[in-house]
Amino acid sequence: MVEEKRILIIDDDKDILTLMGIQLKKYGYQITTESSAFKALDRLSYENYDLILLDQKMPEIEGIEFIENIKNSSLLSHIPVIIMTAFGNIEDAVEAMKKGAFHYITKPINFDELNLIIKQALNFSSLEKEVKQFKEIFSIDIIAESPQMKRIVRHIESIAPSDVTVLITGESGVGKEVVAKLIHKKSKRKNKPFVAINCGAIPKELLESELFGYVKGAFTGASSNKKGLIEEANGGTLFLDEIGELPIDLQVKLLRVLQENEIRPIGSNKSKEINVRFIAATNKNLEEMVKKGLFRKDLFYRLNVIPIHIPPLRERKEDIVPLAKYFIKKFCLKYNVPEKELTKNAIQQLLNYNWDGNVRELEHMIERAVIITNGNKIDNVLIKDVSNSYTIRPYNEMKEEFEKNYLTNLLEYTNFNISKASKISGKTRAEIYRLMKKYNIKK
Amino acid sequence: MEIDYRKLRHDLNSLFFKLETSTFLLEEETNQQEKEKILNILKKVEKKLKIFLNAILIENENFKAKIQKINISELINTDENVVIHTDKGILEIAFDILFLLNKKENFNPEILNNKIVINGNFELEDEIEKYLILSLNKFSKKGNLKIDINREKAVVSW
């Protein structure tokens, strides 16, 4: 259901309040009226409103003074105020806008015009709120409530300022890149590039040119010079994820870079000096690999100057709920849905689960829960379990079942608002209509 | 008491705004409770406009008061047999204004020998009401009446 926006109308003329209240309710707003400016200020201290419509001339307090009160309050300054002016006194209205009013409207009021201004003000205010939330979300570096993670954060604080090489280990999905980024952010290189490469995700044949770059004519197809990622990271940090996947011949070349602080692009006979901090990460046991001859011992020691081991999520249960809450905020923002809370049952589920996929699995699980849950309470987080209980049937049959369920939930959630459903699902409106027809889903 | 004519114009505009909006809302889909609220507003607006327009007429310089004998029971629901020598039109408007200005539900005048006392709440709502009081004071003299009004009571004497 679409949330009704709450509007507080303040005017000393009670009849005008009544008439405006009746009319604005018809536009779908939730209306409260107040004929005293002082009472309105009091009401604002304990009730939430999305917008204030304020008469400019009030017996107790002038509109401008009222706006100053609102805008000086950290709790109320985000509420847009529309001034209703009747004296044809545009100067006062302009002054009110200078003090922070969103807009003004002259009496007698044209309701269609007023509704347009209200919509603009609410859109603007919701954008402002989103930007603020985005800033809040993205200003969080790491969630560390457990003693283990707090220790790691303290360790990072001490080693980040130096250029020492770091080797981060831990199971897949524990957040090794998050830690690498935090080291970069806390270092004196923070204003320079942070370049990440997943050594396991790039085909062996391309990895060398990706890392070292090449010069024109180095091989067929090298029609121009290309900088490698090591050079791209010059002055900053290069994060080598899944370093255990690096082929032996490239391990030698990387070792040279670490020792000499210079690179030589493929096909070039000149070396280039570089200034890069290296952070590597792996979910493999490199020491074992060294013993088996799969990883160079000298490179291992070069990388493992400062080792940081991130424990799996199941060993630091204190982080689970704070991480889940953070992801809920993030995905509610992403999918433009009202913020949701975890029920006691959901928290218990989270704490009892084993989290073999670590933080990444938790993130995906929460994303699913945010999309699928109706209302503002998440009661079932382990939605994966439900799908796992299905009997394995032919792919197309299961795909259709998923599509139908997904669409039904999506449309119920959006109250059959196709535009919103399209935005959330990433499908076009036409695709949604086609699927509705296919599965005979009607309002 | 001085009239702020700009504010007076605003308050009159406000009356027209209420008229216009009420009519518009009654044409729209409104529930019974809303209808009742709108009708109450319309009644108030109609009354205020009627008295205001009458007061302007009375204030016209060409108006000549026609003094006659009026029994107070003709204007107020009372059994008292009190006769006032004044202009009937002026007295009617004077009472209309006092009815309007009195914000109490009941209008119970206390009728004495040569005066009527109305206890009430005469707090002014807008510039129109201020204008009506000023008018009242001006034209009551023509009708041999004396009207004293303050926040708590109004006294009409002759």
XYZ file of C-alpha atoms in Angstrom:
601
model
C 0.000 0.000 0.000
C 1.272 3.461 -0.842
C 2.087 5.385 2.299
C -0.121 8.464 2.820
C 1.920 11.622 3.201
C 1.136 13.593 6.335
C 0.461 17.312 5.997
C 0.017 19.801 8.810
C -2.028 22.867 7.826
C -1.706 25.936 10.049
C -4.128 28.849 9.623
C -5.960 30.958 12.192
C -9.173 30.725 10.121
C -10.824 27.466 11.186
C -13.225 27.432 8.230
C -10.334 27.600 5.805
C -8.678 24.748 7.698
C -11.841 22.658 7.376
C -12.233 23.305 3.659
C -8.565 22.774 2.854
C -8.563 19.604 4.941
C -11.536 18.163 3.055
C -10.067 19.013 -0.335
C -6.487 17.850 0.323
C -7.751 14.534 1.766
C -9.295 13.937 -1.633
C -5.809 14.112 -3.160
C -4.797 11.248 -0.858
C -2.986 13.112 1.917
C -3.386 12.542 5.625
C -4.334 15.949 7.036
C -3.974 17.501 10.484
C -5.044 21.093 11.087
C -3.989 23.574 13.726
C -5.330 27.116 14.197
C -2.615 28.177 16.640
C 1.010 28.504 15.603
C 2.233 27.725 19.137
C 0.115 24.583 19.338
C 1.434 23.606 15.906
C 5.037 23.937 17.122
C 4.177 21.821 20.122
C 2.504 19.187 17.932
C 5.572 19.055 15.690
C 7.682 18.121 18.697
C 5.920 14.750 19.074
C 4.330 13.977 15.695
C 5.961 13.408 12.308
C 4.857 15.322 9.238
C 6.020 15.233 5.637
C 4.978 18.802 4.825
C 3.692 21.990 6.466
C 1.232 24.405 4.855
C 1.495 27.646 6.733
C -0.535 30.849 6.675
C 1.801 33.809 6.444
C -0.219 36.075 8.735
C -0.910 34.524 12.082
C -1.956 36.485 15.168
C 0.567 34.914 17.556
C 3.624 34.564 15.362
C 4.514 35.683 11.840
C 5.015 32.992 9.203
C 8.662 33.978 8.732
C 9.387 33.584 12.431
C 7.642 30.219 12.399
C 9.844 29.059 9.500
C 12.969 30.202 11.364
C 11.903 28.035 14.304
C 11.452 25.032 12.021
C 14.641 25.486 10.072
C 16.738 26.000 13.207
C 15.557 22.703 14.658
C 17.687 19.735 13.664
C 14.650 17.465 14.026
C 12.289 19.544 11.890
C 14.492 21.328 9.361
C 13.934 18.570 6.754
C 10.154 19.244 6.572
C 9.267 21.368 3.537
C 7.100 24.407 4.316
C 4.725 26.020 1.819
C 3.621 29.526 2.739
C 0.077 30.663 1.997
C 0.046 34.381 1.442
C -3.014 36.535 1.024
C -1.913 40.112 1.089
C -0.505 40.103 -2.385
C 2.666 40.738 -0.483
C 5.183 38.919 -2.590
C 8.108 40.522 -0.691
C 7.116 38.649 2.465
C 6.741 35.414 0.523
C 10.191 35.889 -1.011
C 11.616 36.593 2.442
C 9.952 33.402 3.702
C 11.619 31.453 0.902
C 14.965 32.990 1.797
C 14.442 31.703 5.321
C 13.887 28.198 3.977
C 10.252 27.904 2.809
C 9.975 25.579 -0.187
C 7.436 27.704 -2.057
C 4.512 30.062 -1.607
C 0.957 30.135 -2.894
C -1.391 33.098 -2.979
C -4.913 33.091 -1.611
C -7.545 32.429 -2.850
C -5.951 29.070 -3.378
C -6.112 27.172 -6.613
C -6.081 23.589 -5.319
C -4.667 22.014 -8.468
C -1.769 24.456 -8.351
C -1.315 23.795 -4.644
C -1.310 20.026 -5.191
C 1.381 20.423 -7.835
C 3.573 22.418 -5.452
C 2.956 19.885 -2.665
C 4.023 17.030 -4.958
C 7.175 18.908 -5.979
C 7.995 19.629 -2.338
C 7.445 16.004 -1.291
C 9.559 14.705 -4.188
C 12.336 17.135 -3.359
C 12.205 16.242 0.304
C 12.249 12.509 -0.409
C 15.260 12.981 -2.730
C 17.020 14.949 -0.012
C 16.231 12.163 2.465
C 17.545 9.518 0.059
C 20.790 11.404 -0.489
C 21.207 11.675 3.280
C 20.531 7.945 3.712
C 22.933 7.074 0.894
C 25.595 9.201 2.564
C 24.922 7.439 5.871
C 25.088 3.991 4.281
C 28.211 4.659 2.259
C 30.055 6.420 5.031
C 30.072 3.147 6.979
C 33.475 1.518 6.467
C 33.009 -1.768 8.220
C 30.621 -3.372 10.687
C 32.658 -4.687 13.583
C 30.775 -5.588 16.751
C 32.534 -8.848 17.568
C 35.788 -8.761 19.610
C 37.612 -10.453 16.679
C 36.575 -7.815 14.157
C 37.193 -4.982 16.607
C 40.725 -6.318 17.028
C 41.160 -6.409 13.234
C 39.948 -2.811 12.908
C 42.431 -1.687 15.576
C 45.165 -3.595 13.742
C 44.207 -1.902 10.462
C 44.402 1.524 12.141
C 47.986 0.819 13.140
C 49.286 -0.720 9.902
C 47.360 1.359 7.329
C 49.573 4.482 7.381
C 52.709 2.554 6.379
C 53.215 1.106 2.877
C 53.726 -2.401 4.146
C 52.304 -5.279 2.074
C 49.301 -7.068 3.580
C 47.980 -10.567 3.012
C 44.322 -11.017 3.926
C 43.081 -14.543 4.423
C 39.673 -15.959 5.172
C 36.856 -18.005 3.718
C 35.041 -16.877 0.624
C 32.573 -14.057 1.349
C 34.020 -12.884 4.693
C 34.724 -9.384 3.366
C 38.375 -9.426 2.377
C 37.912 -6.639 -0.178
C 36.078 -4.524 2.429
C 39.118 -4.838 4.694
C 41.476 -4.021 1.807
C 39.456 -0.898 0.997
C 39.501 0.132 4.642
C 43.311 -0.174 4.733
C 43.487 2.035 1.625
C 41.029 4.541 3.089
C 43.010 4.821 6.310
C 46.350 5.176 4.494
C 48.037 8.305 3.180
C 47.199 6.992 -0.305
C 43.461 7.472 0.280
C 43.133 10.161 -2.386
C 44.845 7.999 -4.989
C 43.340 5.044 -6.880
C 42.291 1.759 -5.288
C 42.454 -0.828 -8.056
C 41.148 -4.348 -7.518
C 41.733 -7.410 -9.668
C 40.440 -10.899 -9.168
C 43.272 -13.134 -10.323
C 40.941 -16.111 -10.525
C 38.339 -14.391 -12.687
C 40.594 -13.381 -15.595
C 41.749 -16.003 -18.125
C 45.397 -16.915 -17.625
C 46.320 -15.646 -21.123
C 44.933 -12.189 -20.431
C 46.103 -11.795 -16.867
C 49.631 -10.690 -17.739
C 48.510 -7.937 -20.123
C 45.857 -6.852 -17.606
C 48.453 -6.525 -14.863
C 51.440 -5.173 -16.781
C 49.904 -3.526 -19.839
C 51.494 -3.617 -23.298
C 52.934 -1.405 -25.981
C 51.680 -1.001 -29.528
C 52.671 -3.974 -31.692
C 53.531 -6.215 -28.733
C 51.241 -8.898 -30.182
C 48.586 -9.238 -32.866
C 45.774 -6.899 -31.996
C 47.882 -4.574 -29.801
C 47.078 -1.543 -31.933
C 47.945 0.987 -29.239
C 49.690 1.236 -25.881
C 47.651 0.071 -22.914
C 48.363 0.721 -19.256
C 48.267 -2.277 -16.962
C 46.384 -2.312 -13.653
C 49.623 -2.040 -11.646
C 50.382 1.225 -13.443
C 46.740 2.340 -13.061
C 47.193 1.960 -9.310
C 50.335 4.125 -9.296
C 50.402 6.259 -6.150
C 47.576 4.174 -4.676
C 46.788 0.582 -3.758
C 46.507 -2.574 -5.863
C 44.307 -5.279 -4.403
C 45.103 -8.728 -5.777
C 42.176 -10.940 -4.861
C 42.467 -14.732 -5.116
C 46.255 -14.435 -5.349
C 46.485 -18.226 -5.040
C 45.124 -18.445 -8.606
C 48.081 -16.490 -10.040
C 50.020 -18.702 -12.476
C 53.587 -19.559 -11.475
C 55.183 -17.581 -14.363
C 53.282 -14.458 -13.334
C 54.235 -15.044 -9.711
C 57.869 -14.515 -10.754
C 57.009 -11.301 -12.564
C 54.962 -10.008 -9.653
C 57.798 -10.790 -7.252
C 60.105 -8.658 -9.373
C 57.641 -5.773 -9.244
C 57.491 -6.062 -5.466
C 61.269 -6.130 -5.161
C 62.211 -3.512 -7.744
C 59.178 -1.219 -7.647
C 59.131 -1.146 -11.411
C 57.203 -2.758 -14.245
C 57.896 -3.527 -17.829
C 54.812 -3.610 -20.110
C 54.626 -6.506 -22.578
C 56.662 -5.739 -25.695
C 58.547 -2.883 -24.074
C 62.256 -2.820 -23.398
C 61.966 -0.034 -20.878
C 61.021 -0.357 -17.218
C 58.734 2.120 -15.525
C 59.125 3.079 -11.918
C 55.977 2.586 -9.870
C 54.840 3.455 -6.365
C 52.083 1.023 -5.420
C 50.998 -0.555 -2.166
C 50.095 -4.205 -2.617
C 47.370 -5.955 -0.702
C 46.683 -9.560 -1.579
C 43.917 -11.869 -0.466
C 43.146 -15.546 -0.662
C 40.760 -18.154 0.675
C 43.366 -20.824 0.099
C 46.079 -22.033 2.432
C 49.126 -20.502 0.740
C 51.557 -22.213 3.078
C 50.190 -25.582 1.961
C 50.438 -24.454 -1.647
C 54.058 -23.446 -1.062
C 54.752 -26.916 0.353
C 53.157 -28.494 -2.715
C 55.142 -26.220 -5.027
C 52.042 -24.462 -6.334
C 52.954 -21.046 -4.935
C 56.394 -19.435 -4.800
C 57.832 -19.326 -1.327
C 59.659 -16.019 -1.921
C 56.481 -14.338 -3.193
C 54.534 -15.728 -0.229
C 56.998 -14.136 2.219
C 56.959 -10.872 0.257
C 53.157 -10.696 0.471
C 52.727 -12.070 3.964
C 54.517 -9.196 5.724
C 51.378 -8.315 7.660
C 48.890 -11.179 7.717
C 45.268 -10.461 8.553
C 42.927 -13.392 9.016
C 39.203 -12.659 8.907
C 37.255 -15.281 10.819
C 34.132 -16.789 9.244
C 30.799 -15.209 10.171
C 29.685 -18.243 12.208
C 32.609 -17.578 14.587
C 31.608 -13.966 15.207
C 27.891 -14.066 15.846
C 27.881 -10.544 17.341
C 28.329 -9.175 13.796
C 25.380 -11.025 12.256
C 22.468 -8.832 13.374
C 24.256 -5.458 12.879
C 25.300 -6.611 9.388
C 21.744 -7.751 8.635
C 20.348 -4.386 9.760
C 22.876 -2.561 7.613
C 21.916 -4.642 4.551
C 18.203 -4.054 5.234
C 18.812 -0.294 5.148
C 20.896 -0.607 2.012
C 18.369 -2.707 0.082
C 15.299 -0.804 1.251
C 17.009 2.248 -0.162
C 18.000 0.448 -3.350
C 14.501 -0.894 -4.014
C 12.785 2.247 -2.761
C 10.690 0.473 -0.136
C 9.924 1.637 3.429
C 12.470 0.509 5.999
C 11.841 -2.907 7.519
C 12.583 -4.469 10.895
C 13.634 -7.963 11.872
C 11.257 -9.867 14.134
C 12.580 -11.888 17.095
C 11.994 -15.009 15.042
C 14.086 -13.664 12.161
C 16.913 -12.685 14.525
C 16.858 -16.181 15.990
C 16.996 -17.671 12.480
C 19.994 -15.500 11.659
C 21.849 -16.510 14.808
C 21.129 -20.225 14.406
C 22.166 -20.410 10.758
C 25.641 -21.623 9.839
C 26.499 -18.994 7.182
C 28.845 -21.123 5.088
C 28.773 -18.377 2.462
C 29.628 -15.812 5.164
C 28.747 -12.097 4.800
C 28.081 -12.454 1.075
C 25.444 -15.109 1.755
C 23.889 -12.959 4.480
C 23.761 -10.006 2.084
C 21.994 -12.019 -0.620
C 19.607 -13.535 1.887
C 18.636 -10.098 3.209
C 18.222 -8.725 -0.320
C 15.772 -11.521 -1.084
C 13.923 -10.995 2.188
C 13.595 -7.241 1.552
C 12.113 -7.851 -1.905
C 9.760 -10.626 -0.918
C 8.546 -9.425 2.498
C 5.281 -7.515 2.538
C 4.861 -4.918 5.264
C 7.576 -3.609 7.523
C 8.469 -6.769 9.500
C 10.854 -9.383 8.185
C 9.915 -12.624 9.891
C 11.535 -15.181 7.598
C 15.089 -14.497 6.525
C 16.065 -17.957 5.418
C 14.008 -17.863 2.262
C 16.645 -20.063 0.652
C 15.385 -22.903 2.853
C 11.948 -22.668 1.344
C 13.267 -22.945 -2.189
C 15.532 -25.808 -1.134
C 12.520 -27.768 0.030
C 11.215 -27.933 -3.550
C 11.492 -31.226 -5.283
C 13.850 -31.029 -8.198
C 11.733 -30.911 -11.338
C 12.444 -29.930 -14.977
C 14.124 -26.517 -15.243
C 11.390 -24.812 -17.272
C 8.684 -26.047 -14.932
C 10.538 -24.686 -11.890
C 11.375 -21.442 -13.682
C 7.708 -20.873 -14.445
C 6.768 -21.605 -10.858
C 9.345 -19.099 -9.648
C 8.229 -16.463 -12.166
C 4.605 -16.842 -11.151
C 5.361 -16.653 -7.408
C 7.762 -13.760 -7.846
C 5.309 -11.791 -9.941
C 2.411 -12.459 -7.579
C 4.440 -11.264 -4.581
C 5.822 -8.304 -6.489
C 2.402 -7.136 -7.653
C 0.839 -7.617 -4.250
C 3.664 -5.657 -2.718
C 3.359 -2.789 -5.186
C -0.442 -2.893 -5.053
C -0.432 -3.595 -8.797
C 1.509 -0.436 -9.559
C 3.191 -1.633 -12.754
C 5.729 1.230 -12.887
C 6.908 0.473 -9.367
C 6.966 -3.270 -10.065
C 9.012 -2.574 -13.173
C 11.471 -0.421 -11.210
C 11.935 -3.014 -8.453
C 12.218 -6.043 -10.722
C 14.290 -4.426 -13.460
C 11.793 -5.760 -16.036
C 10.104 -3.477 -18.527
C 6.413 -2.638 -18.089
C 5.670 -4.576 -21.290
C 7.434 -7.666 -19.913
C 5.418 -7.438 -16.711
C 2.152 -7.182 -18.643
C 3.220 -10.165 -20.778
C 3.978 -12.273 -17.679
C 0.702 -11.219 -16.032
C -1.128 -12.434 -19.098
C 0.919 -15.638 -19.272
C 0.194 -16.562 -15.655
C -3.288 -15.056 -15.620
C -2.494 -12.733 -12.710
C -5.204 -10.125 -12.204
C -5.792 -7.464 -9.601
C -10.102 51.524 16.095
C -8.813 51.882 12.569
C -9.615 49.700 9.647
C -6.761 48.080 7.731
C -8.381 48.175 4.312
C -5.871 45.770 2.803
C -6.694 43.226 5.499
C -10.417 43.962 5.035
C -10.069 43.169 1.344
C -8.213 39.966 2.218
C -10.915 38.877 4.652
C -13.598 39.558 2.083
C -11.627 37.614 -0.504
C -11.399 34.874 2.043
C -15.200 34.798 2.289
C -15.451 34.436 -1.471
C -12.784 31.751 -1.392
C -14.850 29.877 1.198
C -17.957 30.265 -0.947
C -16.185 29.093 -4.060
C -14.455 26.154 -2.367
C -17.599 25.069 -0.514
C -19.624 25.043 -3.722
C -16.857 23.143 -5.484
C -16.616 20.589 -2.680
C -20.373 20.062 -2.543
C -20.282 19.209 -6.234
C -17.525 16.679 -5.549
C -17.974 13.401 -3.730
C -18.328 14.354 -0.054
C -19.590 12.325 2.858
C -22.421 13.397 5.154
C -20.134 14.696 7.897
C -18.133 16.755 5.423
C -21.353 18.085 3.867
C -22.570 19.264 7.266
C -19.287 21.039 7.965
C -19.370 22.729 4.561
C -23.005 23.811 4.984
C -22.213 25.355 8.369
C -19.391 27.321 6.797
C -21.666 28.427 3.962
C -24.311 29.628 6.441
C -21.736 31.683 8.342
C -20.331 33.139 5.150
C -23.768 33.995 3.810
C -24.742 35.739 7.035
C -21.532 37.724 7.247
C -21.774 38.853 3.648
C -25.450 39.833 4.006
C -24.820 41.913 7.120
C -21.727 43.454 5.608
C -23.590 44.513 2.492
C -26.476 45.885 4.612
C -24.037 47.823 6.791
C -22.526 49.431 3.715
C -26.030 50.443 2.602
C -26.868 51.952 5.998
C -23.611 53.882 5.990
C -24.494 55.532 2.710
C -24.824 59.279 3.308
C -28.189 59.455 1.574
C -29.740 57.142 4.109
C -32.404 58.840 6.192
C -33.373 57.219 9.428
C -37.087 56.689 9.815
C -37.813 56.832 13.532
C -40.737 54.685 14.617
C -42.035 52.718 17.553
C -40.736 49.148 17.597
C -41.677 46.532 20.087
C -38.578 44.617 21.097
C -40.475 41.310 20.922
C -40.680 41.792 17.131
C -36.907 41.341 16.910
C -35.960 39.172 19.840
C -37.821 36.149 20.994
C -39.112 37.649 24.274
C -42.338 38.234 26.138
C -41.168 41.629 27.439
C -43.322 44.498 26.246
C -40.581 47.061 25.664
C -40.887 49.732 22.992
C -37.897 51.475 21.355
C -38.174 54.675 19.277
C -35.670 54.164 16.533
C -35.169 53.218 12.901
C -36.296 49.625 12.443
C -33.734 48.898 9.683
C -30.880 50.106 11.888
C -32.069 48.118 14.877
C -32.403 44.971 12.740
C -28.884 45.312 11.441
C -27.539 46.150 14.900
C -28.985 42.921 16.280
C -27.802 40.946 13.244
C -24.281 42.207 13.878
C -24.474 41.432 17.595
C -25.776 37.927 16.813
C -22.892 37.412 14.446
C -20.236 38.810 16.747
C -21.420 36.826 19.747
C -19.447 33.592 19.579
C -21.694 31.813 22.099
C -24.243 29.326 20.906
C -27.098 30.944 22.913
C -28.094 34.544 22.529
C -29.913 35.450 25.796
C -30.332 39.185 26.073
C -31.129 40.682 29.446
C -33.856 43.271 28.863
C -33.917 46.168 31.297
C -35.861 49.440 31.376
C -34.040 51.352 28.690
C -31.299 48.957 27.648
C -30.525 45.433 26.532
C -27.415 43.695 27.827
C -25.950 40.803 25.902
C -23.286 38.829 27.707
C -21.078 36.850 25.392
C -17.721 36.494 23.790
C -17.199 39.376 21.405
C -13.686 38.531 20.334
C -13.187 39.682 16.749
C -12.452 37.091 14.111
C -11.372 39.240 11.216
C -11.261 42.713 9.716
C -14.853 42.377 8.486
C -16.095 42.082 12.071
C -13.999 45.096 13.047
C -15.517 46.993 10.161
C -19.032 45.994 11.269
C -18.450 47.337 14.802
C -17.199 50.613 13.415
C -20.249 50.812 11.161
C -22.469 49.970 14.111
C -21.093 52.866 16.106
C -21.460 55.251 13.181
C -25.024 54.579 12.181
C -26.463 53.843 15.642
C -26.314 57.557 16.319
C -28.710 58.095 13.424
C -31.162 55.691 15.019
C -31.026 57.303 18.483
C -29.248 54.277 19.825
C -26.112 53.912 21.866
C -24.202 50.706 21.439
C -21.259 49.901 23.698
C -19.397 46.751 22.963
C -16.370 45.199 24.559
C -14.923 41.682 24.725
C -17.344 40.380 27.378
C -20.628 42.171 26.686
C -22.619 44.499 24.449
C -25.110 47.090 25.702
C -27.749 48.601 23.440
C -29.427 51.581 25.097
C -31.846 54.279 23.957
